[in-house]
């Protein structure tokens, strides 16, 4: 393996080494027949209660089956504690098939749902 000596500025721009950012993917399902109003309310609550207060950001979409990625709002890394917070919140609100990935490099790893 060839080691490449890159400047701090380039490492930051490439999000590598000390500028690597860890996050995780998340997916969950609503019960068949869940109303659109209920879907909207629960996703809004999720953002307000589990994501924002923990300094996280969520990007994702869905209808009855949701998929997305979670990272920190500012430059930094998610932790296993963040994964636990998200999982417990979703499960405690009756959502099904809740899955979170191991921590991944959000810039360079392949996303798997």
PDB file of C-alpha atoms in Angstrom:
ATOM      1  CA  UNK A   1       0.000   0.000   0.000  1.00  0.00           C
ATOM      2  CA  UNK A   2       1.372   3.395  -1.010  1.00  0.00           C
ATOM      3  CA  UNK A   3       1.147   6.144   1.600  1.00  0.00           C
ATOM      4  CA  UNK A   4       0.233   9.514   0.145  1.00  0.00           C
ATOM      5  CA  UNK A   5       1.351  12.622   1.984  1.00  0.00           C
ATOM      6  CA  UNK A   6      -1.474  15.141   1.653  1.00  0.00           C
ATOM      7  CA  UNK A   7      -1.636  18.647   3.073  1.00  0.00           C
ATOM      8  CA  UNK A   8      -4.022  19.405   5.934  1.00  0.00           C
ATOM      9  CA  UNK A   9      -6.100  21.562   3.574  1.00  0.00           C
ATOM     10  CA  UNK A  10      -6.494  18.706   1.081  1.00  0.00           C
ATOM     11  CA  UNK A  11      -7.284  16.159   3.814  1.00  0.00           C
ATOM     12  CA  UNK A  12     -10.040  18.491   5.049  1.00  0.00           C
ATOM     13  CA  UNK A  13     -11.409  19.000   1.565  1.00  0.00           C
ATOM     14  CA  UNK A  14     -11.440  15.231   0.958  1.00  0.00           C
ATOM     15  CA  UNK A  15     -12.940  14.464   4.411  1.00  0.00           C
ATOM     16  CA  UNK A  16     -10.196  11.958   5.208  1.00  0.00           C
ATOM     17  CA  UNK A  17      -7.908  11.123   8.133  1.00  0.00           C
ATOM     18  CA  UNK A  18      -8.633  13.531  11.020  1.00  0.00           C
ATOM     19  CA  UNK A  19     -11.523  15.069   8.993  1.00  0.00           C
ATOM     20  CA  UNK A  20     -13.345  11.785   8.445  1.00  0.00           C
ATOM     21  CA  UNK A  21     -17.020  11.964   9.492  1.00  0.00           C
ATOM     22  CA  UNK A  22     -18.885   8.966  10.868  1.00  0.00           C
ATOM     23  CA  UNK A  23     -22.629   8.509  10.637  1.00  0.00           C
ATOM     24  CA  UNK A  24     -25.072   5.666  10.117  1.00  0.00           C
ATOM     25  CA  UNK A  25     -28.004   4.617   7.987  1.00  0.00           C
ATOM     26  CA  UNK A  26     -31.426   4.042   9.466  1.00  0.00           C
ATOM     27  CA  UNK A  27     -34.619   2.443   8.205  1.00  0.00           C
ATOM     28  CA  UNK A  28     -38.040   1.748   9.683  1.00  0.00           C
ATOM     29  CA  UNK A  29     -41.609   0.937   8.692  1.00  0.00           C
ATOM     30  CA  UNK A  30     -45.045   2.192   9.603  1.00  0.00           C
ATOM     31  CA  UNK A  31     -47.998  -0.170   9.861  1.00  0.00           C
ATOM     32  CA  UNK A  32     -50.055  -0.639   6.707  1.00  0.00           C
ATOM     33  CA  UNK A  33     -52.944   1.823   6.726  1.00  0.00           C
ATOM     34  CA  UNK A  34     -51.155   4.518   8.754  1.00  0.00           C
ATOM     35  CA  UNK A  35     -52.592   7.880   7.739  1.00  0.00           C
ATOM     36  CA  UNK A  36     -50.492  10.545   6.070  1.00  0.00           C
ATOM     37  CA  UNK A  37     -51.186  12.888   8.992  1.00  0.00           C
ATOM     38  CA  UNK A  38     -49.850  10.314  11.466  1.00  0.00           C
ATOM     39  CA  UNK A  39     -46.758   9.728   9.307  1.00  0.00           C
ATOM     40  CA  UNK A  40     -46.033  13.463   9.188  1.00  0.00           C
ATOM     41  CA  UNK A  41     -46.553  13.888  12.937  1.00  0.00           C
ATOM     42  CA  UNK A  42     -44.269  11.011  13.901  1.00  0.00           C
ATOM     43  CA  UNK A  43     -41.477  12.059  11.527  1.00  0.00           C
ATOM     44  CA  UNK A  44     -41.740  15.653  12.828  1.00  0.00           C
ATOM     45  CA  UNK A  45     -41.573  14.368  16.425  1.00  0.00           C
ATOM     46  CA  UNK A  46     -38.574  12.209  15.521  1.00  0.00           C
ATOM     47  CA  UNK A  47     -36.697  15.252  14.230  1.00  0.00           C
ATOM     48  CA  UNK A  48     -37.695  17.443  17.202  1.00  0.00           C
ATOM     49  CA  UNK A  49     -37.146  14.867  19.971  1.00  0.00           C
ATOM     50  CA  UNK A  50     -34.380  12.511  18.805  1.00  0.00           C
ATOM     51  CA  UNK A  51     -32.420  14.264  16.065  1.00  0.00           C
ATOM     52  CA  UNK A  52     -32.087  17.987  16.869  1.00  0.00           C
ATOM     53  CA  UNK A  53     -31.565  17.764  20.656  1.00  0.00           C
ATOM     54  CA  UNK A  54     -28.656  15.360  20.092  1.00  0.00           C
ATOM     55  CA  UNK A  55     -26.875  17.575  17.547  1.00  0.00           C
ATOM     56  CA  UNK A  56     -27.760  15.230  14.703  1.00  0.00           C
ATOM     57  CA  UNK A  57     -29.034  15.719  11.162  1.00  0.00           C
ATOM     58  CA  UNK A  58     -31.284  13.344   9.204  1.00  0.00           C
ATOM     59  CA  UNK A  59     -31.648  13.031   5.440  1.00  0.00           C
ATOM     60  CA  UNK A  60     -34.123  10.488   4.170  1.00  0.00           C
ATOM     61  CA  UNK A  61     -37.547   9.789   2.782  1.00  0.00           C
ATOM     62  CA  UNK A  62     -40.292   7.274   2.501  1.00  0.00           C
ATOM     63  CA  UNK A  63     -43.969   6.655   2.953  1.00  0.00           C
ATOM     64  CA  UNK A  64     -44.674   3.469   4.893  1.00  0.00           C
ATOM     65  CA  UNK A  65     -41.024   2.380   4.588  1.00  0.00           C
ATOM     66  CA  UNK A  66     -38.407   5.016   5.437  1.00  0.00           C
ATOM     67  CA  UNK A  67     -34.657   5.017   4.739  1.00  0.00           C
ATOM     68  CA  UNK A  68     -32.059   7.655   5.464  1.00  0.00           C
ATOM     69  CA  UNK A  69     -28.702   8.635   6.841  1.00  0.00           C
ATOM     70  CA  UNK A  70     -27.849  10.321  10.131  1.00  0.00           C
ATOM     71  CA  UNK A  71     -24.768  12.431  10.785  1.00  0.00           C
ATOM     72  CA  UNK A  72     -23.849  15.257  13.129  1.00  0.00           C
ATOM     73  CA  UNK A  73     -25.052  18.808  12.426  1.00  0.00           C
ATOM     74  CA  UNK A  74     -21.502  20.108  12.741  1.00  0.00           C
ATOM     75  CA  UNK A  75     -18.243  18.534  11.630  1.00  0.00           C
ATOM     76  CA  UNK A  76     -17.835  15.449  13.811  1.00  0.00           C
ATOM     77  CA  UNK A  77     -18.727  11.840  14.381  1.00  0.00           C
ATOM     78  CA  UNK A  78     -21.809   9.983  15.462  1.00  0.00           C
ATOM     79  CA  UNK A  79     -21.351   7.425  18.228  1.00  0.00           C
ATOM     80  CA  UNK A  80     -22.911   4.111  19.170  1.00  0.00           C
ATOM     81  CA  UNK A  81     -24.845   6.096  21.784  1.00  0.00           C
ATOM     82  CA  UNK A  82     -26.452   8.110  18.957  1.00  0.00           C
ATOM     83  CA  UNK A  83     -27.441   4.853  17.248  1.00  0.00           C
ATOM     84  CA  UNK A  84     -29.024   3.632  20.491  1.00  0.00           C
ATOM     85  CA  UNK A  85     -30.937   6.897  20.985  1.00  0.00           C
ATOM     86  CA  UNK A  86     -32.370   6.727  17.457  1.00  0.00           C
ATOM     87  CA  UNK A  87     -33.242   3.027  17.681  1.00  0.00           C
ATOM     88  CA  UNK A  88     -34.924   3.343  21.089  1.00  0.00           C
ATOM     89  CA  UNK A  89     -36.910   6.417  20.021  1.00  0.00           C
ATOM     90  CA  UNK A  90     -38.240   4.750  16.862  1.00  0.00           C
ATOM     91  CA  UNK A  91     -39.090   1.485  18.639  1.00  0.00           C
ATOM     92  CA  UNK A  92     -40.749   3.283  21.566  1.00  0.00           C
ATOM     93  CA  UNK A  93     -43.071   5.039  19.090  1.00  0.00           C
ATOM     94  CA  UNK A  94     -44.337   1.759  17.638  1.00  0.00           C
ATOM     95  CA  UNK A  95     -42.342   1.735  14.424  1.00  0.00           C
ATOM     96  CA  UNK A  96     -41.473  -1.636  12.913  1.00  0.00           C
ATOM     97  CA  UNK A  97     -38.364  -3.145  11.291  1.00  0.00           C
ATOM     98  CA  UNK A  98     -36.092  -0.529  12.870  1.00  0.00           C
ATOM     99  CA  UNK A  99     -32.523  -1.009  11.652  1.00  0.00           C
ATOM    100  CA  UNK A 100     -29.372   1.062  12.035  1.00  0.00           C
ATOM    101  CA  UNK A 101     -26.080   0.302  10.345  1.00  0.00           C
ATOM    102  CA  UNK A 102     -22.729   0.195  12.083  1.00  0.00           C
ATOM    103  CA  UNK A 103     -20.927   3.550  12.016  1.00  0.00           C
ATOM    104  CA  UNK A 104     -19.722   4.370   8.500  1.00  0.00           C
ATOM    105  CA  UNK A 105     -17.653   7.045   6.783  1.00  0.00           C
ATOM    106  CA  UNK A 106     -20.471   9.204   5.391  1.00  0.00           C
ATOM    107  CA  UNK A 107     -18.299  10.557   2.557  1.00  0.00           C
ATOM    108  CA  UNK A 108     -16.610   7.395   1.311  1.00  0.00           C
ATOM    109  CA  UNK A 109     -18.376   4.207   2.426  1.00  0.00           C
ATOM    110  CA  UNK A 110     -21.071   2.508   0.400  1.00  0.00           C
ATOM    111  CA  UNK A 111     -24.501   3.137   1.935  1.00  0.00           C
ATOM    112  CA  UNK A 112     -26.476   0.025   2.761  1.00  0.00           C
ATOM    113  CA  UNK A 113     -30.032   0.034   3.989  1.00  0.00           C
TER     114      UNK A 113
END
